[in-house]
mmCIF file of C-alpha atoms and ligand atoms in Angstrom:
data_model
loop_
_atom_site.group_PDB
_atom_site.id
_atom_site.type_symbol
_atom_site.label_atom_id
_atom_site.label_comp_id
_atom_site.label_asym_id
_atom_site.label_seq_id
_atom_site.Cartn_x
_atom_site.Cartn_y
_atom_site.Cartn_z
ATOM 1 C CA MET A 295 0.035 0.044 -0.014
ATOM 2 C CA SER A 296 1.289 3.384 -0.794
ATOM 3 C CA GLY A 297 -0.918 6.380 0.189
ATOM 4 C CA ARG A 298 -3.879 4.684 -1.302
ATOM 5 C CA ARG A 299 -6.852 3.892 1.142
ATOM 6 C CA PRO A 300 -7.177 0.111 1.240
ATOM 7 C CA LEU A 301 -10.295 -1.673 0.275
ATOM 8 C CA VAL A 302 -11.312 -4.990 1.756
ATOM 9 C CA ALA A 303 -14.405 -6.606 -0.128
ATOM 10 C CA GLY A 304 -16.129 -9.700 0.970
ATOM 11 C CA ASN A 305 -17.361 -11.863 -1.902
ATOM 12 C CA TRP A 306 -19.978 -14.083 -0.393
ATOM 13 C CA LYS A 307 -20.565 -16.046 -3.630
ATOM 14 C CA MET A 308 -23.704 -18.116 -3.430
ATOM 15 C CA ASN A 309 -24.063 -18.008 0.371
ATOM 16 C CA LYS A 310 -26.496 -16.337 2.723
ATOM 17 C CA THR A 311 -30.247 -15.670 2.583
ATOM 18 C CA GLY A 312 -31.580 -12.240 3.257
ATOM 19 C CA ALA A 313 -32.091 -13.017 6.873
ATOM 20 C CA GLU A 314 -28.677 -14.386 7.186
ATOM 21 C CA ALA A 315 -27.238 -11.381 5.504
ATOM 22 C CA ARG A 316 -29.012 -9.013 7.825
ATOM 23 C CA GLU A 317 -27.679 -10.887 10.909
ATOM 24 C CA HIS A 318 -24.183 -10.824 9.529
ATOM 25 C CA CYS A 319 -24.225 -7.135 8.695
ATOM 26 C CA VAL A 320 -25.718 -6.268 12.077
ATOM 27 C CA ARG A 321 -22.620 -8.059 13.561
ATOM 28 C CA LEU A 322 -20.298 -6.271 11.087
ATOM 29 C CA ARG A 323 -21.747 -2.946 12.249
ATOM 30 C CA GLU A 324 -20.677 -3.832 15.877
ATOM 31 C CA LEU A 325 -17.248 -5.097 14.820
ATOM 32 C CA LEU A 326 -16.443 -2.056 12.740
ATOM 33 C CA PRO A 327 -17.521 0.936 14.675
ATOM 34 C CA GLY A 328 -17.087 4.498 13.253
ATOM 35 C CA GLU A 329 -14.982 5.047 10.287
ATOM 36 C CA PRO A 330 -12.577 2.185 9.694
ATOM 37 C CA ALA A 331 -9.228 3.242 8.175
ATOM 38 C CA ALA A 332 -9.731 0.721 5.318
ATOM 39 C CA GLU A 333 -12.620 1.062 2.966
ATOM 40 C CA VAL A 334 -15.082 -2.068 3.377
ATOM 41 C CA ALA A 335 -17.538 -3.593 0.971
ATOM 42 C CA VAL A 336 -19.727 -6.736 1.136
ATOM 43 C CA CYS A 337 -20.902 -8.486 -2.034
ATOM 44 C CA PRO A 338 -23.942 -10.693 -1.233
ATOM 45 C CA PRO A 339 -26.034 -12.689 -3.595
ATOM 46 C CA PHE A 340 -28.704 -10.497 -5.517
ATOM 47 C CA THR A 341 -31.473 -11.722 -3.196
ATOM 48 C CA ALA A 342 -29.561 -10.555 -0.007
ATOM 49 C CA ILE A 343 -28.484 -7.052 -1.299
ATOM 50 C CA GLU A 344 -31.400 -5.251 -0.060
ATOM 51 C CA ALA A 345 -31.160 -6.815 3.462
ATOM 52 C CA ALA A 346 -27.464 -6.180 3.561
ATOM 53 C CA ALA A 347 -27.939 -2.516 2.541
ATOM 54 C CA GLU A 348 -30.575 -1.907 5.065
ATOM 55 C CA ALA A 349 -28.593 -3.288 7.910
ATOM 56 C CA LEU A 350 -25.471 -1.228 6.806
ATOM 57 C CA ALA A 351 -27.453 1.982 6.314
ATOM 58 C CA GLY A 352 -25.628 4.958 7.936
ATOM 59 C CA THR A 353 -22.284 3.180 7.957
ATOM 60 C CA PRO A 354 -19.325 3.594 5.571
ATOM 61 C CA VAL A 355 -19.557 -0.008 4.476
ATOM 62 C CA TRP A 356 -20.895 -0.381 1.018
ATOM 63 C CA VAL A 357 -22.708 -3.198 -0.794
ATOM 64 C CA ALA A 358 -21.877 -4.525 -4.244
ATOM 65 C CA GLY A 359 -23.488 -7.069 -6.480
ATOM 66 C CA GLN A 360 -21.548 -10.150 -7.788
ATOM 67 C CA ASN A 361 -22.269 -9.635 -11.573
ATOM 68 C CA VAL A 362 -24.266 -7.298 -13.733
ATOM 69 C CA ASN A 363 -25.706 -7.495 -17.170
ATOM 70 C CA GLU A 364 -24.635 -5.107 -19.714
ATOM 71 C CA ALA A 365 -28.288 -4.171 -20.672
ATOM 72 C CA ALA A 366 -30.416 -2.000 -18.509
ATOM 73 C CA TRP A 367 -33.599 -4.103 -19.009
ATOM 74 C CA GLY A 368 -35.125 -6.589 -21.430
ATOM 75 C CA ALA A 369 -35.629 -10.128 -22.316
ATOM 76 C CA ARG A 370 -32.666 -11.732 -20.475
ATOM 77 C CA THR A 371 -33.970 -14.303 -18.194
ATOM 78 C CA GLY A 372 -32.001 -14.735 -15.013
ATOM 79 C CA GLU A 373 -30.046 -11.588 -15.527
ATOM 80 C CA ILE A 374 -29.704 -8.393 -13.254
ATOM 81 C CA SER A 375 -29.056 -4.994 -14.555
ATOM 82 C CA ALA A 376 -27.057 -1.994 -13.095
ATOM 83 C CA PRO A 377 -30.265 0.210 -12.348
ATOM 84 C CA MET A 378 -31.675 -2.948 -10.478
ATOM 85 C CA LEU A 379 -28.589 -3.286 -8.364
ATOM 86 C CA LEU A 380 -28.665 0.457 -7.515
ATOM 87 C CA ALA A 381 -32.445 0.245 -6.602
ATOM 88 C CA ALA A 382 -31.688 -2.646 -4.273
ATOM 89 C CA GLY A 383 -29.082 -0.598 -2.388
ATOM 90 C CA ALA A 384 -25.903 -1.650 -4.008
ATOM 91 C CA SER A 385 -23.192 1.006 -4.965
ATOM 92 C CA GLY A 386 -20.862 -1.357 -6.689
ATOM 93 C CA VAL A 387 -20.415 -4.651 -8.478
ATOM 94 C CA ILE A 388 -17.780 -7.307 -9.069
ATOM 95 C CA VAL A 389 -17.274 -7.941 -12.833
ATOM 96 C CA GLY A 390 -15.417 -10.765 -14.471
ATOM 97 C CA HIS A 391 -14.954 -13.010 -11.593
ATOM 98 C CA SER A 392 -13.262 -16.205 -12.770
ATOM 99 C CA GLU A 393 -16.224 -18.292 -11.625
ATOM 100 C CA ARG A 394 -18.231 -16.254 -13.987
ATOM 101 C CA ARG A 395 -15.723 -16.437 -16.829
ATOM 102 C CA ALA A 396 -15.590 -20.283 -16.306
ATOM 103 C CA MET A 397 -19.351 -20.086 -17.024
ATOM 104 C CA GLY A 398 -18.756 -18.612 -20.420
ATOM 105 C CA GLU A 399 -18.438 -14.719 -19.723
ATOM 106 C CA THR A 400 -16.113 -13.433 -22.454
ATOM 107 C CA ASP A 401 -13.636 -10.530 -22.288
ATOM 108 C CA ALA A 402 -15.988 -8.580 -24.575
ATOM 109 C CA GLN A 403 -18.847 -9.119 -22.049
ATOM 110 C CA VAL A 404 -16.716 -8.132 -19.101
ATOM 111 C CA ALA A 405 -15.799 -4.875 -20.875
ATOM 112 C CA ALA A 406 -19.506 -4.072 -21.665
ATOM 113 C CA ARG A 407 -20.457 -4.882 -18.253
ATOM 114 C CA VAL A 408 -17.769 -2.635 -16.682
ATOM 115 C CA ARG A 409 -18.939 0.090 -19.002
ATOM 116 C CA ALA A 410 -22.672 -0.367 -18.134
ATOM 117 C CA ALA A 411 -21.866 -0.303 -14.339
ATOM 118 C CA LEU A 412 -19.754 2.754 -14.639
ATOM 119 C CA ASP A 413 -22.433 4.467 -16.863
ATOM 120 C CA HIS A 414 -25.114 3.925 -14.172
ATOM 121 C CA GLY A 415 -22.969 5.299 -11.389
ATOM 122 C CA LEU A 416 -21.758 1.890 -9.830
ATOM 123 C CA ARG A 417 -18.229 1.239 -8.573
ATOM 124 C CA VAL A 418 -16.477 -1.669 -10.169
ATOM 125 C CA ILE A 419 -14.291 -4.510 -8.944
ATOM 126 C CA LEU A 420 -12.795 -5.985 -12.109
ATOM 127 C CA CYS A 421 -11.438 -9.381 -11.561
ATOM 128 C CA VAL A 422 -8.401 -10.865 -13.505
ATOM 129 C CA GLY A 423 -6.235 -13.870 -12.988
ATOM 130 C CA GLU A 424 -4.386 -16.897 -14.545
ATOM 131 C CA SER A 425 -5.019 -20.660 -14.228
ATOM 132 C CA LEU A 426 -2.291 -22.988 -12.786
ATOM 133 C CA GLY A 427 -1.590 -24.261 -16.262
ATOM 134 C CA GLN A 428 -1.014 -20.709 -17.561
ATOM 135 C CA ARG A 429 1.292 -19.947 -14.605
ATOM 136 C CA GLU A 430 3.326 -23.007 -15.162
ATOM 137 C CA ALA A 431 3.500 -22.397 -18.830
ATOM 138 C CA GLY A 432 4.863 -18.909 -18.133
ATOM 139 C CA GLU A 433 1.755 -17.280 -19.612
ATOM 140 C CA THR A 434 0.685 -15.364 -16.569
ATOM 141 C CA GLU A 435 1.836 -11.885 -17.797
ATOM 142 C CA ALA A 436 0.364 -12.294 -21.340
ATOM 143 C CA TRP A 437 -3.000 -13.474 -20.000
ATOM 144 C CA VAL A 438 -3.471 -11.091 -17.209
ATOM 145 C CA THR A 439 -2.337 -7.991 -19.170
ATOM 146 C CA GLY A 440 -4.861 -9.181 -21.871
ATOM 147 C CA GLN A 441 -7.630 -9.352 -19.454
ATOM 148 C CA VAL A 442 -6.804 -5.965 -17.946
ATOM 149 C CA ARG A 443 -6.589 -4.325 -21.367
ATOM 150 C CA ALA A 444 -9.878 -6.041 -22.499
ATOM 151 C CA GLY A 445 -11.688 -5.172 -19.354
ATOM 152 C CA LEU A 446 -10.635 -1.482 -19.378
ATOM 153 C CA ALA A 447 -11.246 -1.031 -23.035
ATOM 154 C CA GLY A 448 -14.112 1.523 -22.558
ATOM 155 C CA VAL A 449 -12.933 3.056 -19.275
ATOM 156 C CA GLU A 450 -11.930 6.722 -19.009
ATOM 157 C CA ARG A 451 -9.063 7.987 -16.937
ATOM 158 C CA ALA A 452 -11.549 10.188 -14.859
ATOM 159 C CA GLU A 453 -13.265 6.971 -13.732
ATOM 160 C CA THR A 454 -10.228 5.700 -11.980
ATOM 161 C CA ALA A 455 -11.719 6.525 -8.457
ATOM 162 C CA ARG A 456 -14.600 4.246 -9.093
ATOM 163 C CA LEU A 457 -12.609 1.315 -10.231
ATOM 164 C CA ALA A 458 -10.563 -1.432 -8.455
ATOM 165 C CA ILE A 459 -8.913 -4.336 -10.056
ATOM 166 C CA ALA A 460 -8.642 -7.577 -8.184
ATOM 167 C CA TYR A 461 -5.800 -9.937 -9.282
ATOM 168 C CA GLU A 462 -7.039 -13.307 -8.274
ATOM 169 C CA PRO A 463 -5.061 -16.353 -9.505
ATOM 170 C CA ILE A 464 -7.613 -19.033 -10.116
ATOM 171 C CA TRP A 465 -5.401 -21.650 -8.576
ATOM 172 C CA ALA A 466 -5.609 -19.710 -5.322
ATOM 173 C CA ILE A 467 -9.290 -19.320 -5.181
ATOM 174 C CA GLY A 468 -11.038 -21.485 -2.570
ATOM 175 C CA THR A 469 -8.014 -23.775 -2.517
ATOM 176 C CA GLY A 470 -6.143 -22.657 0.658
ATOM 177 C CA ARG A 471 -3.123 -22.184 -1.596
ATOM 178 C CA THR A 472 -2.538 -18.574 -1.339
ATOM 179 C CA ALA A 473 -0.116 -16.741 -3.610
ATOM 180 C CA THR A 474 3.083 -15.758 -1.842
ATOM 181 C CA PRO A 475 3.392 -11.986 -0.975
ATOM 182 C CA GLU A 476 6.084 -11.792 -3.730
ATOM 183 C CA MET A 477 3.859 -13.290 -6.372
ATOM 184 C CA ALA A 478 0.894 -10.911 -5.236
ATOM 185 C CA GLN A 479 3.324 -7.985 -5.477
ATOM 186 C CA GLU A 480 4.647 -8.827 -8.827
ATOM 187 C CA ALA A 481 1.129 -9.346 -10.319
ATOM 188 C CA GLY A 482 -0.107 -6.287 -8.630
ATOM 189 C CA ALA A 483 2.599 -4.023 -10.095
ATOM 190 C CA MET A 484 2.083 -5.629 -13.546
ATOM 191 C CA VAL A 485 -1.791 -4.940 -13.264
ATOM 192 C CA ARG A 486 -1.107 -1.367 -12.169
ATOM 193 C CA ALA A 487 1.381 -0.743 -15.057
ATOM 194 C CA VAL A 488 -0.857 -2.142 -17.773
ATOM 195 C CA ALA A 489 -3.996 -0.353 -16.316
ATOM 196 C CA GLY A 490 -1.927 2.780 -16.604
ATOM 197 C CA GLU A 491 -2.505 2.808 -20.351
ATOM 198 C CA ARG A 492 -6.186 3.739 -19.618
ATOM 199 C CA VAL A 493 -6.571 4.908 -15.984
ATOM 200 C CA ASP A 494 -4.410 6.750 -13.418
ATOM 201 C CA ALA A 495 -2.109 4.085 -12.214
ATOM 202 C CA PRO A 496 -0.764 5.725 -9.082
ATOM 203 C CA SER A 497 -4.258 6.144 -7.563
ATOM 204 C CA LEU A 498 -5.801 2.921 -8.848
ATOM 205 C CA LEU A 499 -6.716 0.243 -6.175
ATOM 206 C CA VAL A 500 -5.222 -3.072 -6.963
ATOM 207 C CA LEU A 501 -6.439 -5.778 -4.755
ATOM 208 C CA TYR A 502 -5.274 -9.452 -4.149
ATOM 209 C CA GLY A 503 -7.847 -12.334 -3.959
ATOM 210 C CA GLY A 504 -7.398 -16.072 -3.425
ATOM 211 C CA SER A 505 -7.476 -17.793 0.045
ATOM 212 C CA VAL A 506 -6.928 -14.549 2.015
ATOM 213 C CA THR A 507 -7.433 -15.231 5.779
ATOM 214 C CA PRO A 508 -7.036 -13.256 8.853
ATOM 215 C CA GLU A 509 -3.713 -15.185 9.286
ATOM 216 C CA ASN A 510 -2.093 -14.373 5.995
ATOM 217 C CA ALA A 511 -3.722 -10.956 5.308
ATOM 218 C CA ALA A 512 -0.955 -8.959 6.896
ATOM 219 C CA ASP A 513 1.796 -10.245 4.917
ATOM 220 C CA LEU A 514 -0.024 -9.824 1.521
ATOM 221 C CA LEU A 515 -1.295 -6.330 2.408
ATOM 222 C CA ARG A 516 2.125 -5.168 3.303
ATOM 223 C CA GLU A 517 3.137 -5.263 -0.282
ATOM 224 C CA ARG A 518 3.402 -2.020 -2.162
ATOM 225 C CA ASP A 519 1.056 -2.856 -5.011
ATOM 226 C CA VAL A 520 -1.488 -4.832 -2.978
ATOM 227 C CA ASP A 521 -4.086 -2.068 -1.804
ATOM 228 C CA GLY A 522 -6.620 -4.566 -0.297
ATOM 229 C CA ALA A 523 -8.186 -7.886 -0.691
ATOM 230 C CA LEU A 524 -11.086 -9.626 -2.299
ATOM 231 C CA VAL A 525 -12.072 -12.149 0.210
ATOM 232 C CA GLY A 526 -14.239 -15.188 -0.376
ATOM 233 C CA GLY A 527 -14.527 -18.021 2.143
ATOM 234 C CA ALA A 528 -13.012 -15.887 5.056
ATOM 235 C CA SER A 529 -15.576 -13.180 4.473
ATOM 236 C CA LEU A 530 -18.475 -15.440 5.481
ATOM 237 C CA ASP A 531 -17.471 -15.115 9.256
ATOM 238 C CA PRO A 532 -17.905 -11.394 10.365
ATOM 239 C CA GLU A 533 -15.304 -11.831 13.122
ATOM 240 C CA GLY A 534 -12.683 -13.118 10.700
ATOM 241 C CA PHE A 535 -13.681 -10.560 8.088
ATOM 242 C CA ALA A 536 -13.412 -7.711 10.653
ATOM 243 C CA ARG A 537 -9.952 -8.945 11.535
ATOM 244 C CA ILE A 538 -8.902 -8.763 7.908
ATOM 245 C CA VAL A 539 -10.196 -5.269 7.692
ATOM 246 C CA SER A 540 -8.167 -4.107 10.782
ATOM 247 C CA THR A 541 -5.079 -5.628 9.189
ATOM 248 C CA ALA A 542 -5.589 -3.665 6.229
ATOM 249 C CA ALA A 543 -6.231 -0.507 8.199
HETATM 250 P P1 PGA B 116 -11.458 -17.332 -1.518
HETATM 251 O O1 PGA B 116 -12.178 -16.572 -2.808
HETATM 252 O O2 PGA B 116 -11.121 -16.187 -0.641
HETATM 253 O O3 PGA B 116 -12.574 -18.086 -1.022
HETATM 254 O O4 PGA B 116 -10.286 -18.020 -2.175
HETATM 255 C C1 PGA B 116 -11.781 -15.320 -3.471
HETATM 256 C C2 PGA B 116 -12.723 -14.857 -4.515
HETATM 257 O O5 PGA B 116 -13.092 -15.857 -5.373
HETATM 258 O O6 PGA B 116 -12.911 -13.733 -4.714
#
């Protein structure tokens, strides 16, 4: 971290009902009183966004969706649009998570979704990251820089403050096999450099994601180009998540 206010975001994935989200967020309110030194976001499933936003009203913790369609409305069964996320109380959204990409989301779709989210006033957490095979084949840099360039294709420099890029190596997600701090730093610096072609690199938030825990967060977040974390499994427990936030702060 280097002068940038860190962001810790909890990606709940397909976990928690509205009632469970409310309970979790009420507990988070108690655990994170006042204005935490790190920025904090929670990313519930669509059906729990409203409950989470209500429980966090009046706090600096913001709520984000986990995906957004590029269209504002229409015949797109099962999809959710940016205006719908906003109306439910979200102020941001994750775009291009590897679990979405594995279901067929393309770079072009990711770029269109980033653009749609920004157009409607949402903040964006854009996810990029390589597979184990790509890392072992020495293709990490080519792959990740390609994803960053594609995802940012329509983004303007003035929008930097509403953007974060999460470097999440696929082999580290949900596996307990965290990237080393050196790997996270190397990838974070690379993401920042290539993102600088379109956005303001020095102020851009670059997060690390992939098996972040209260135990390993400090070592990862100490790195210069790791401005926070996108936390999956460990964000489901409010106490553990709050510990990660206090590490970042
Ligand atoms: P994890 O997930 O922390 O459970 O590895 C991170 C993510 O997928 O965002």
